[in-house]
XYZ file of C-alpha atoms in Angstrom:
599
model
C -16.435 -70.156 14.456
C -14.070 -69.474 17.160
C -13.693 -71.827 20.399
C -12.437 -71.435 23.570
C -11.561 -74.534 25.851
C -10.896 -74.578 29.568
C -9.356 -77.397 30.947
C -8.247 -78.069 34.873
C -5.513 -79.182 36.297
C -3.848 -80.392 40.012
C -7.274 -81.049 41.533
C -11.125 -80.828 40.531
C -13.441 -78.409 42.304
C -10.945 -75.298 41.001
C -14.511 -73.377 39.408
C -13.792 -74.565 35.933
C -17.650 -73.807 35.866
C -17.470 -70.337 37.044
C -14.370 -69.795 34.933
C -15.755 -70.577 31.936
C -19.082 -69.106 32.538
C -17.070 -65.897 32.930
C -15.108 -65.878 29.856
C -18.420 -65.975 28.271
C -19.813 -62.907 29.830
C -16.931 -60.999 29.028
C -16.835 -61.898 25.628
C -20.288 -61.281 25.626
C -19.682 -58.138 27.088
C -17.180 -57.360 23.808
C -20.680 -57.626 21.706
C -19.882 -61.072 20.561
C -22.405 -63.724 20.269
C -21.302 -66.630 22.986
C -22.828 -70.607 23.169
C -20.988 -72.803 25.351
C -20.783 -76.600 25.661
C -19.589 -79.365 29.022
C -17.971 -82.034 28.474
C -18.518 -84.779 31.497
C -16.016 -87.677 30.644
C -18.273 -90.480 32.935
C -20.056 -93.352 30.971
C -23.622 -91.944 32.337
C -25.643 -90.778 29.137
C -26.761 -87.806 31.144
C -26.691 -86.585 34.879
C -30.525 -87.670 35.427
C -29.794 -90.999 37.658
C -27.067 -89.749 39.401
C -27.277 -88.837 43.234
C -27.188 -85.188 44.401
C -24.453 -86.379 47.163
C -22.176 -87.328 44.198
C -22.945 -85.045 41.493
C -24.752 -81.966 42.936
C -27.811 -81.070 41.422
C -29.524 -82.049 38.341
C -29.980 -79.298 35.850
C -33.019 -79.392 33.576
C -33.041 -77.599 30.220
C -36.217 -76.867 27.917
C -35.766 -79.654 25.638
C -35.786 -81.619 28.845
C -32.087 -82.669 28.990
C -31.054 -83.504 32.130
C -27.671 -82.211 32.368
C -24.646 -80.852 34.601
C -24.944 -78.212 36.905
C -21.819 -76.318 35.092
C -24.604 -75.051 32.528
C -27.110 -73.645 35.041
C -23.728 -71.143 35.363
C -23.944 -71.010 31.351
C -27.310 -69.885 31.544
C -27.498 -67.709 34.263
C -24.131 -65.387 33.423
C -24.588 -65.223 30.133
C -28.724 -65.427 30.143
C -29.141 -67.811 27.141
C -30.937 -70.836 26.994
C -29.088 -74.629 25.830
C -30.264 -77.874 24.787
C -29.632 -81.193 26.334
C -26.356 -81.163 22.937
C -24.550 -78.894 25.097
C -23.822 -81.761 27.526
C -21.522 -84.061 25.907
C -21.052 -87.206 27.923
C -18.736 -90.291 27.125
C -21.496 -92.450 27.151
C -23.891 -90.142 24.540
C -20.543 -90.258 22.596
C -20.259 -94.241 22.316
C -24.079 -94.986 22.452
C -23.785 -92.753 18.879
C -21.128 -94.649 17.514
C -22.644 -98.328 18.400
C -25.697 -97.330 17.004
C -23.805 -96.556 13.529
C -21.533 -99.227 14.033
C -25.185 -101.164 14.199
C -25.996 -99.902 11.314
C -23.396 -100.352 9.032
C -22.375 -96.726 8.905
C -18.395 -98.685 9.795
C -19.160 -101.620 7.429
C -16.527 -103.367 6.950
C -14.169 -101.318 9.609
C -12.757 -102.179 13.245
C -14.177 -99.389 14.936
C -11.682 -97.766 17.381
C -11.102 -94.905 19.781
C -9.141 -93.473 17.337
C -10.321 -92.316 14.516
C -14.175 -93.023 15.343
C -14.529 -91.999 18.772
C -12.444 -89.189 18.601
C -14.226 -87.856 15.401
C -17.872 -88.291 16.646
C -16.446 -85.606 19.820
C -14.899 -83.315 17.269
C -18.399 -83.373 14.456
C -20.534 -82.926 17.675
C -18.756 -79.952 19.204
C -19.466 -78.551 15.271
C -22.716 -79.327 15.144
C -23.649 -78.028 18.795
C -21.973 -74.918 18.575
C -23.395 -73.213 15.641
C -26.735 -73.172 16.836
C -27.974 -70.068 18.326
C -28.747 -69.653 21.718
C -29.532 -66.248 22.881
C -33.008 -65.774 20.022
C -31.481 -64.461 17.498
C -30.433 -65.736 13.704
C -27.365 -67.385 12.578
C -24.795 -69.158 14.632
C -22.542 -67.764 17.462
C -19.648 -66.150 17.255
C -17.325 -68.183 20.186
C -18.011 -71.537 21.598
C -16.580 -71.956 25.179
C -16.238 -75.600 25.986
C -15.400 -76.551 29.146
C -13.850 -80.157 29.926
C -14.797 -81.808 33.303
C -12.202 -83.534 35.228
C -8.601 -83.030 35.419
C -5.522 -83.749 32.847
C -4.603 -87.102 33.327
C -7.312 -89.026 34.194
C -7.879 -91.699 32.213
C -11.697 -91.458 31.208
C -10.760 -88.208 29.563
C -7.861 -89.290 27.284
C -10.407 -89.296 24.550
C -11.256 -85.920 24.570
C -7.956 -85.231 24.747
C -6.842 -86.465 21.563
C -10.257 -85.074 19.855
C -9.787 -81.674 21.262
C -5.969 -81.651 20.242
C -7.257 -83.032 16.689
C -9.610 -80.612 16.730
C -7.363 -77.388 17.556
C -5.124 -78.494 14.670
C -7.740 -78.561 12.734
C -9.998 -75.558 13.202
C -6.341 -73.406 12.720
C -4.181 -71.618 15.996
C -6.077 -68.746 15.271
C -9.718 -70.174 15.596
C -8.440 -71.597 18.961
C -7.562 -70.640 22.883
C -7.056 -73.141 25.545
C -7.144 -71.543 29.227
C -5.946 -74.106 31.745
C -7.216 -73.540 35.274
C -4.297 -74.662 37.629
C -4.045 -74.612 41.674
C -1.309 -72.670 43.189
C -1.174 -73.342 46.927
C -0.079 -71.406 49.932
C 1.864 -73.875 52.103
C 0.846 -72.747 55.441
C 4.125 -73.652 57.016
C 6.047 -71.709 54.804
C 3.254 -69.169 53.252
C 4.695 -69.179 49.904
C 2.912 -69.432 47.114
C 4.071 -72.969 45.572
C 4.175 -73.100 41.503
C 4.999 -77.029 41.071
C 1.362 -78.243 41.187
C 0.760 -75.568 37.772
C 4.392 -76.701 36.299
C 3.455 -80.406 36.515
C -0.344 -79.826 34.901
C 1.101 -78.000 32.473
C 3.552 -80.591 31.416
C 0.841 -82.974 31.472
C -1.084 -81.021 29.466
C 1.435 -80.820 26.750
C 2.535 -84.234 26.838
C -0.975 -85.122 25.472
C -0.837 -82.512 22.622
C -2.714 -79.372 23.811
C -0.349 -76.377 24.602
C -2.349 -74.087 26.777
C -2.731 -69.909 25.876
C -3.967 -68.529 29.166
C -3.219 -69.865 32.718
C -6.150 -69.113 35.321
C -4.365 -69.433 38.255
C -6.608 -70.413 41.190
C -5.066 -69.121 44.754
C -6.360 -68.058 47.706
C -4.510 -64.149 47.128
C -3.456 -62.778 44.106
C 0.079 -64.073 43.028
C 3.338 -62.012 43.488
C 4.842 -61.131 40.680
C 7.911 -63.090 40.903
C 5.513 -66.493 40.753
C 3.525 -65.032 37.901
C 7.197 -64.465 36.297
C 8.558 -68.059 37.356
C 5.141 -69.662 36.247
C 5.680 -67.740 33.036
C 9.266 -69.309 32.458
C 8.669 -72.441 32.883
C 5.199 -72.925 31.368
C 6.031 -71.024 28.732
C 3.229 -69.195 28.665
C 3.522 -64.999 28.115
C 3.641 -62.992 31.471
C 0.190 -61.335 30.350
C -1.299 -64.327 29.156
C -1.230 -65.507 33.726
C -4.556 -64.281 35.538
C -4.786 -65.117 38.794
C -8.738 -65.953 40.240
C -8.173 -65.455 43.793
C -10.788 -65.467 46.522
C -13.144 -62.695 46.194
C -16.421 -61.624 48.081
C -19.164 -63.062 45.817
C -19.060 -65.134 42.251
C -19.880 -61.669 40.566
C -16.620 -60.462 40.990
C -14.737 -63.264 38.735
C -15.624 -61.504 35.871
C -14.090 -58.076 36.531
C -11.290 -59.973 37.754
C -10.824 -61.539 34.361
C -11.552 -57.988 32.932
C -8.969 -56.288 35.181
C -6.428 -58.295 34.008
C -7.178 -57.868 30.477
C -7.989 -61.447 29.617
C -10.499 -60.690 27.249
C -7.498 -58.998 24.991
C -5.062 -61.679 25.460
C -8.262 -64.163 24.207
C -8.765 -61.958 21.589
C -5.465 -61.859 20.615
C -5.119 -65.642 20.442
C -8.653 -65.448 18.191
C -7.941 -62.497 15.828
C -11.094 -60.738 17.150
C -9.306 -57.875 18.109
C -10.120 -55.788 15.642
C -14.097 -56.939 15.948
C -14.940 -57.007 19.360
C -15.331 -53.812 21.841
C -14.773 -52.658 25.307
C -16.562 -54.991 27.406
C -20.107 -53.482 28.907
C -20.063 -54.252 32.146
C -21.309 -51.663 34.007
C -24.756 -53.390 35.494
C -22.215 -56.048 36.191
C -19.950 -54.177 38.440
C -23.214 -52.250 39.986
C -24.208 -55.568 41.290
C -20.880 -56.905 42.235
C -20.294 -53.398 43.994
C -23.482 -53.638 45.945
C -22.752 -57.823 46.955
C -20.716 -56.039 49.648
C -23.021 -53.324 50.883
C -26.297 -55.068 52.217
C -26.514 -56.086 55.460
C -30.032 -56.601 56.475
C -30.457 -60.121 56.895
C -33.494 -62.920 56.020
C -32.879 -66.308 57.045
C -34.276 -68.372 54.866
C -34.802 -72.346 56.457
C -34.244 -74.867 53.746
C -35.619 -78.131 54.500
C -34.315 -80.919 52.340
C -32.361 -84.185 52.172
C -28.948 -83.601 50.388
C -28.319 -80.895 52.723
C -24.715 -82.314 53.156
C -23.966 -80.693 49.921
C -25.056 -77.404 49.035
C -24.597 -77.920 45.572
C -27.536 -80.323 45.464
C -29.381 -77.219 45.510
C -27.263 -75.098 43.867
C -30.477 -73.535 41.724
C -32.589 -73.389 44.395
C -29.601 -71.185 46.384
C -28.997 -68.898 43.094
C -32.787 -67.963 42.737
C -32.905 -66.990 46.504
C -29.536 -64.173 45.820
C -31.555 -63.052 42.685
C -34.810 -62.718 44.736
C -32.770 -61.501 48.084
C -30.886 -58.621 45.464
C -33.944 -57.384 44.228
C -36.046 -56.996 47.769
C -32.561 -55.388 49.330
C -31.185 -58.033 51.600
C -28.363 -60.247 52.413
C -29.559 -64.195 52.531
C -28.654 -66.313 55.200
C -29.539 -70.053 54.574
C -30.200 -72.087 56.903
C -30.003 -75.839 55.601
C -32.212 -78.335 58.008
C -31.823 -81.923 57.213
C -35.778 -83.005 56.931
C -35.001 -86.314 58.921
C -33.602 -84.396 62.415
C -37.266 -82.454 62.247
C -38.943 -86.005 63.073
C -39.687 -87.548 66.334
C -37.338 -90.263 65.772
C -34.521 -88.213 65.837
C -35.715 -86.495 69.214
C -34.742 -89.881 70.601
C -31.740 -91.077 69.148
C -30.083 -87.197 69.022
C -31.804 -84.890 70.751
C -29.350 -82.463 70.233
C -29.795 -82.263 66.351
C -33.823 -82.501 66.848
C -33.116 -79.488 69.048
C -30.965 -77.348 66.636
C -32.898 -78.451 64.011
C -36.357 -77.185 65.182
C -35.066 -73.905 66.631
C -33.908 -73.204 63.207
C -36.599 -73.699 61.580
C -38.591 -71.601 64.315
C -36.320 -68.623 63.982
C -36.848 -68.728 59.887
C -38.070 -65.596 58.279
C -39.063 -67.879 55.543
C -39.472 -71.633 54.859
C -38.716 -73.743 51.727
C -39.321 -77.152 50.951
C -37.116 -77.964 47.954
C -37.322 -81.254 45.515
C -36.068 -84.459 46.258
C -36.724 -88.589 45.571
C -37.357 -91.469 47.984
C -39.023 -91.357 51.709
C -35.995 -90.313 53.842
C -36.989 -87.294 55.042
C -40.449 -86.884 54.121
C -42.025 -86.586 57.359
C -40.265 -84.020 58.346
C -40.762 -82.352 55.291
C -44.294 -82.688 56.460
C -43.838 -81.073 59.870
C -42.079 -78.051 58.244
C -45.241 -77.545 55.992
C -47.399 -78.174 59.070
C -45.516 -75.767 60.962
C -45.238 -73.710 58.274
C -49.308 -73.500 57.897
C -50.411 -73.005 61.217
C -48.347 -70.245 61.897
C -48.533 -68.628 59.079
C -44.733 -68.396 57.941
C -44.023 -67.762 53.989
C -43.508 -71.345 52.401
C -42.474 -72.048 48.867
C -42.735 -75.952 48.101
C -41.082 -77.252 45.007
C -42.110 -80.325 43.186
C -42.026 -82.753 46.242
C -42.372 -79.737 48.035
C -45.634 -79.002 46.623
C -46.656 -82.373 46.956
C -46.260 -82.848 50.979
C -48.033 -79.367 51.197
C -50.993 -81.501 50.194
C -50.683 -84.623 51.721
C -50.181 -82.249 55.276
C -52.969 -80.484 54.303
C -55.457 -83.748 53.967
C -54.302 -85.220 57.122
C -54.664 -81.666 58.926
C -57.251 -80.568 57.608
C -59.396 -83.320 56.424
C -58.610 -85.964 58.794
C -57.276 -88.324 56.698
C -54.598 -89.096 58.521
C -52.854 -92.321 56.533
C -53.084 -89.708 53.737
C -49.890 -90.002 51.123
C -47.892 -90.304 47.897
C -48.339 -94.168 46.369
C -44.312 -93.649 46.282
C -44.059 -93.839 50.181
C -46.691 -96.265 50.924
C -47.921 -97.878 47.802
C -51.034 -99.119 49.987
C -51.805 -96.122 51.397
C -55.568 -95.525 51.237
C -55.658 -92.001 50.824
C -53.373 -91.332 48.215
C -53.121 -87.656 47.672
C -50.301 -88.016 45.376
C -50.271 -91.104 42.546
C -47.689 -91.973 40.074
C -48.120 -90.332 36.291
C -50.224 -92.498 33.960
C -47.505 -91.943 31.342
C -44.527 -92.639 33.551
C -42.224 -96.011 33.426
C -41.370 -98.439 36.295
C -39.186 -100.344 34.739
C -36.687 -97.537 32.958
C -35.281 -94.749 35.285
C -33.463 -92.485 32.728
C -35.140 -89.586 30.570
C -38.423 -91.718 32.129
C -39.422 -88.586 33.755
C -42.057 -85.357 32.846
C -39.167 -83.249 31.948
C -38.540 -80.067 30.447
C -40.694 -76.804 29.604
C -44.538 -77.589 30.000
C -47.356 -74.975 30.280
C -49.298 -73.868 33.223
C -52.283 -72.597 32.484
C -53.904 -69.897 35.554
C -57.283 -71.382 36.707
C -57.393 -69.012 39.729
C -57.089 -64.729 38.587
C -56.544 -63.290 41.711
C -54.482 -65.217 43.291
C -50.795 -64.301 44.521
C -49.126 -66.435 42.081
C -50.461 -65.261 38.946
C -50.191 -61.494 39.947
C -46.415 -62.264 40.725
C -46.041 -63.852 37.191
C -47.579 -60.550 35.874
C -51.325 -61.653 35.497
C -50.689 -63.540 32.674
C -52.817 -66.335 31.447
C -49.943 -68.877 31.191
C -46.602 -69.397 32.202
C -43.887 -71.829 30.861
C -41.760 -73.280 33.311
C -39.260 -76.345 33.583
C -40.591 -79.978 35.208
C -38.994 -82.954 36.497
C -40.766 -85.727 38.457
C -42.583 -88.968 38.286
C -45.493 -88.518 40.731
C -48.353 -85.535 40.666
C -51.713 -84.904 43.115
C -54.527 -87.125 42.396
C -56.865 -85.615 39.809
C -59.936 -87.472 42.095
C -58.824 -86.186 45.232
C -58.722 -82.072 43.969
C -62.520 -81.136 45.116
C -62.031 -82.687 48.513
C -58.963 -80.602 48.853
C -60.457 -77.344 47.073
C -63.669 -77.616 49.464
C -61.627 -78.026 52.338
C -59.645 -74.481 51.450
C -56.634 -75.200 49.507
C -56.829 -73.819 46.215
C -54.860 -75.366 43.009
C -54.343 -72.070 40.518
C -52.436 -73.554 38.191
C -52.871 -76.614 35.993
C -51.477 -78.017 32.738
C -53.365 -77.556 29.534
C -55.926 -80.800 29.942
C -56.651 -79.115 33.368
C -56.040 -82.890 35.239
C -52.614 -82.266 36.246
C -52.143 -79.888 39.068
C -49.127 -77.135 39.039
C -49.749 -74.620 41.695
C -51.419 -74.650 44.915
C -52.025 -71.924 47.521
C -53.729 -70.991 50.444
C -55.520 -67.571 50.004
C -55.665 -66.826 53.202
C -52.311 -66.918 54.283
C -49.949 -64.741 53.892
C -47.890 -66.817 51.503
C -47.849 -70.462 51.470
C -47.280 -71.720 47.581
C -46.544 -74.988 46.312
C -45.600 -75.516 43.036
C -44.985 -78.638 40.619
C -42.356 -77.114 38.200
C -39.068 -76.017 39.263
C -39.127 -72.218 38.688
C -35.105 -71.984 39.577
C -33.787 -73.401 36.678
C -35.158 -69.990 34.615
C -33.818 -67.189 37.824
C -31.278 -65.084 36.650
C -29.161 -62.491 38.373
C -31.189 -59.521 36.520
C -35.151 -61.471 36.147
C -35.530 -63.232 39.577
C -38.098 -66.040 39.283
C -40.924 -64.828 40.370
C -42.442 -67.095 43.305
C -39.168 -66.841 44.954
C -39.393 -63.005 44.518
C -42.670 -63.198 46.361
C -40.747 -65.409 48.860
C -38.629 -63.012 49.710
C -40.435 -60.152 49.686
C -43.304 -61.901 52.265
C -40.533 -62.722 54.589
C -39.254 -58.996 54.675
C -42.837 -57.193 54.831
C -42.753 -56.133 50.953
C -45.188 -58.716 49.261
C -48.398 -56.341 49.295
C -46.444 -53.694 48.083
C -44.683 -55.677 45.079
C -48.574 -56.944 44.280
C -49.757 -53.725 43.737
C -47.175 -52.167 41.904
C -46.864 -55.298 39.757
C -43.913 -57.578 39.313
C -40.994 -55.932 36.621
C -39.978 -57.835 33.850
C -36.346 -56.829 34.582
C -35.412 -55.879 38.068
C -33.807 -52.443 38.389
C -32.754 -50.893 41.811
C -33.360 -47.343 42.343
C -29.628 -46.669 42.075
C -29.292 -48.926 38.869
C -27.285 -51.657 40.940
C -28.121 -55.449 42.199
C -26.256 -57.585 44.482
C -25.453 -59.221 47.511
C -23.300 -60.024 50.059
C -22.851 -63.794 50.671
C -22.578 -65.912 53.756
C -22.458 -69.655 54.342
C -24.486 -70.877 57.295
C -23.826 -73.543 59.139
C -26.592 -74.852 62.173
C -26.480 -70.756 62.166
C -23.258 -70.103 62.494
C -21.958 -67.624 60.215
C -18.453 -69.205 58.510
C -15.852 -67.253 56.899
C -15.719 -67.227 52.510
C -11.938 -66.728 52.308
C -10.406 -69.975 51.282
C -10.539 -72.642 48.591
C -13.642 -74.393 50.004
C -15.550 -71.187 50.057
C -17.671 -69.010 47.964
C -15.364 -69.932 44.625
C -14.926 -73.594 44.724
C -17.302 -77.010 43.794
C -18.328 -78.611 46.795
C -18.121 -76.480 49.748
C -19.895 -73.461 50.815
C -22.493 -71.423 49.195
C -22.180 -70.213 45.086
C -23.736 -67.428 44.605
């Protein structure tokens, strides 16, 4: 087994994630079998009770981990499919240890940081990374590990030592460490400034890891007098420096790495030189070629809570590129916080209410993502409302879904104190009622999570041709709260029709209205399985209703693998603003954790 660590350095945010999701397609592009695994140094067991504003979004897996949003990248570049493992967490590492130490695993021992701590990280990496991935038999041939953070802070120190253990261990040549540094452009000056990447990389050493490769994040790609002076004093070889500078879209990184002939200075440091090929990357490039060429626009109007992050929805924003690449156009989001849609707001600022509704009025397209708590639900409500009568495409995820219905009942039925038992517990038409199985009193892993199967009640109905006609579809869940089983008849007579359910038929996993033109709600989040090549297919439909295409992508049926007619995918990426178009050149843009749109 080989292994390949990225580390960061100078600040966080560099696209560690995107870094080390494209080392993995290239070397998966070389024919070699590729796993990867994140390491999150915070005490949280997983990433499932931690807010969107803080974190970004949660990622579900299969298995139903609840992980980092780093491998939804994993997944998507390299199309593969990890278990909740492949997030290792401090507190997963010491909750493993206590609970030997509880059972007298240590009997007799002071259990430390060093040697126990340090060798549960090191046997779990071993155990993680030989398990296939990608289908097939027998275990990988390269595990990429990235490590969240940056060098020096002190949560990480013990996967430090492990990973410096480790390398010493597994042998130099079973071993690369890429460290991810910031080289800045003093704007006063505009030179690019090398003593951030000297100082990380004396850090980096002083703790025992002695990096192979520097990624060198800039805004331009660095003169060759820095890469020489960064060579000299890191002393790191002048080929072994790749600079990731800002490029157009996130497809590019790849063939940046590949340009600069990363994949043979990895190789080198792995001895796979002789084994691995020419990287494949000529769908790649297609689609990174075409990013730049569309120019027909949808505007898509996202209606959610965490809209002061975009990587809340990170997921959701991927699976509208895929879906936008495949029907030919260039997305522009439009993020509307759900709370400036509701008459409250139109008194205390008018101005946002405004902006906010003329948004949502001059959508293409309307989306209602996930989300938890009642901030924001009203509005949520409106948009569906809106959304309804006048017969705009709307895709409603998980809460999404959900306030499709409890609109619906008030609307339509009358029932207008209708609601979910989470908003108003007393509520006496409760459309939407906390899961029989669920737990009050434990918030973590508490959740339906995971892949569950939806069964098609309904044949013709939009959804089910989209998925291909098939009788079942397997999709990824996460949420607490589902319609009310007794309330489904009322709803059904009324006009709304629920097309999907789980496999006792109860639970309810897909609603539509057949006579609009396409209004879907959905109780799974069908995101977390788009991928640049196979976009998820309600989103697909999504995009295609908003652009006039729908009727003719039912009829010809849904691929399984998207193809354009001149072989090539991709799009060209903007970041939005209240509509305003804003500029992807710099650090906080289209390559960087925090800011701006990934896609």
């Amino acid at each position: 087994m080989k292994y390949v660590l990225v580390t960061g350095g100078v600040v966080s945010g560099l696209g560690k994630g995107v870094t080390a999701s494209s080392i993995g397609l290239i070397l998966k592009a070389c024919g070699l079998r590729v796993t990867s695994i994140k390491i999150d140094p915070y005490l949280n067991t997983d990433a499932g009770t931690m807010s969107p504003f803080e974190h970004g979004e949660v990622y579900v897996l299969d298995d139903g981990g609840e992980v980092d949003l780093d491998l939804g990248n994993y997944e998507r570049f390299l199309d593969i499919k990890l278990t909740g493992d492949n997030n290792i967490t401090t507190g997963k590492i010491y909750q493993s240890v206590i609970d030997k130490e509880r059972k007298g695993d240590y009997l007799g021992k002071t259990v430390q940081v060093v040697p126990h701590i340090t060798d549960a990280i090191q046997e779990w990496i071993e155990r993680v990374a030989v398990i296939p991935v990608d289908g097939k038999d027998g275990p990988p041939d390269v595990c990429v590990i990235e490590l969240g953070g940056t060098i020096g802070d002190i949560e990480s120190m013990p996967f430090i030592e492990a990973l410096g253990q480790f390398s010493y261990r597994v042998g130099a040549g079973n071993f690369c460490l890429i460290h991810v540094s910031l080289v800045p452009v003093l704007s006063v000056v505009g030179e690019q400034k090398t003593k951030p990447t000297q100082h990380s990389v004396r850090g980096l050493r002083s703790l025992g890891l002695t990096p192979n490769i520097l990624a060198c994040r800039s805004t331009t790609e660095l003169e060759e007098n820095v890469k020489e002076k960064i060579s000299r004093f890191c002393h790191v070889p002048l080929d072994n420096i790749i600079t990731l500078y800002d490029v157009s879209n996130i497809w590019r990184v790849p063939l940046l790495l590949r340009d600069q002939k990363a994949h043979e200075a990895i190789l080198k440091v792995l001895n796979l030189k002789g084994v691995a090929q020419e990287p494949a990357l000529g769908e790649w490039t297609s689609r990174a070629a075409l990013c730049d060429k569309l120019q027909e626009p949808v505007r898509v109007a996202m209606v959610g809570k965490y809209t002061g992050l975009s990587d809340a929805y990170l997921s959701v924003l991927k699976a509208l590129v895929h879906a936008c690449v495949a029907c030919h156009r260039k997305l522009c989001v439009d993020s509307i916080a759900a709370s400036d849609l509701e008459d409250e707001t139109s008194r205390e600022n008018p101005e946002n209410y405004k902006s906010a509704w003329k948004l949502l009025k001059g959508a293409n397209a309307i989306l209602v993502p996930g989300g938890f708590g009642d901030r924001g639900v009203e509005g949520k409500i409106l948009a569906s409302r809106y959304a309804r009568a006048n017969r705009i495409p709307f895709l409603g995820i998980c809460l999404g879904m959900q306030i499709a219905v409890i609109e619906f009942a008030r609307s339509i039925l009358g029932l207008l104190d209708a609601n979910s038992t989470e908003f108003d517990p007393d509520t006496q038409n409760p459309c939407v009622i906390f899961m029989p199985e669920g737990s009050k009193t434990h918030m973590g892993g508490t959740m339906r999570l995971g892949s569950r199967r939806t069964y098609f009640k309904v044949e013709d109905c939009k959804s089910a041709k989209l998925y291909g006609n098939q009788s079942f579809i397997d999709e990824r869940h996460r949420h607490r709260y589902e319609v009310n089983p007794n309330m489904v008849q009322q709803l059904e007579d009324a006009g709304l029709s629920f097309t999907g359910k789980d496999e006792s038929g109860h639970r309810m996993e897909i609603v539509e209205l057949p006579n609009h033109p396409y209004f879907i709600g959905v109780q799974f989040h069908p995101e977390f399985k788009s991928r640049p090549g196979t976009p998820s297919a309600l989103f697909l439909g999504l995009i295609a209703a908003a652009t006039g295409q729908l009727e003719t992508l039912l009829k010809k049926g849904v691929p399984k693998t998207w193809s354009l007619s001149n072989g090539t995918s991709g799009l060209k990426s903007h970041r939005y603003v209240n509509g305003t178009k804003m500029a992807n050149g710099s650090l906080d843009g289209i390559y960087c954790n925090g800011n701006g749109i990934h896609v």
